[in-house]
Amino acid sequence: MWARVKGKTENDLAKLPFKNVFSFVRAYQADQRITHAFTLAKPQAHCIRFELLFPRYVCTLEDVGRAMIRAAADGYSKT
């Protein structure tokens, strides 16, 4: 259900008269600094260190935030 609602929302936003619409997809989020994270995500942040296993495929929440700001400010070739 979540994917269907998200997809419909993204499609509806794309139809609005904005200059650009950007959608960001996150695969996994576990950060020990987040106080409102899911109960299971907090222990996983300490146990599963994806950045050590897959360093080319992991970015921090700060990286994602900077990418969002940059896409909004400068644009991007893809939506």
XYZ file of C-alpha atoms in Angstrom:
79
model
C 0.000 0.000 0.000
C 2.817 2.422 0.863
C 4.401 2.141 -2.590
C 1.061 2.718 -4.308
C 0.302 5.852 -2.267
C 3.846 7.163 -2.725
C 3.708 6.558 -6.482
C 0.343 8.292 -6.815
C 1.597 11.254 -4.786
C 4.720 11.577 -6.939
C 2.658 11.393 -10.135
C 0.199 13.999 -8.836
C 3.053 16.325 -7.863
C 4.603 15.931 -11.323
C 1.326 17.122 -12.892
C 1.340 20.384 -10.920
C 2.809 23.479 -12.585
C 6.142 23.402 -10.766
C 9.379 24.042 -12.633
C 10.758 20.678 -11.423
C 9.755 17.898 -9.068
C 12.380 15.639 -7.506
C 11.693 12.384 -5.681
C 14.263 10.843 -3.387
C 14.178 7.153 -2.529
C 15.883 5.837 0.567
C 16.691 2.194 0.947
C 17.692 1.988 4.599
C 17.920 4.451 7.425
C 19.546 3.715 10.747
C 21.416 6.395 12.578
C 22.125 6.262 16.278
C 21.699 10.044 16.512
C 18.035 9.879 15.472
C 15.912 9.851 18.602
C 12.605 9.045 16.886
C 13.859 6.068 14.851
C 11.964 2.803 14.877
C 12.668 0.593 17.852
C 14.471 -1.983 15.711
C 16.505 0.579 13.796
C 18.459 1.806 16.812
C 20.157 -1.520 17.625
C 20.739 -2.154 13.924
C 22.636 1.103 13.647
C 25.189 -0.338 16.050
C 25.241 -3.926 14.738
C 24.921 -3.637 10.978
C 27.504 -1.298 9.558
C 26.596 -1.203 5.879
C 29.158 1.512 5.234
C 31.897 -0.962 6.092
C 30.449 -3.698 3.895
C 29.304 -1.548 0.964
C 31.126 1.805 1.131
C 30.236 2.780 -2.449
C 26.507 2.373 -1.818
C 26.072 4.134 1.526
C 25.629 7.823 2.223
C 24.812 9.669 5.410
C 21.589 11.502 6.141
C 23.620 14.687 5.836
C 24.602 13.658 2.282
C 20.945 13.078 1.392
C 19.943 16.443 2.827
C 22.674 18.235 0.889
C 21.605 16.445 -2.306
C 18.016 17.589 -1.774
C 19.086 21.184 -1.260
C 21.363 21.082 -4.293
C 18.654 19.574 -6.508
C 16.191 22.259 -5.407
C 18.690 25.082 -5.915
C 20.513 23.981 -9.064
C 18.171 21.447 -10.658
C 19.061 18.023 -11.952
C 18.721 16.222 -15.272
C 16.391 13.541 -13.842
C 13.286 13.848 -11.701
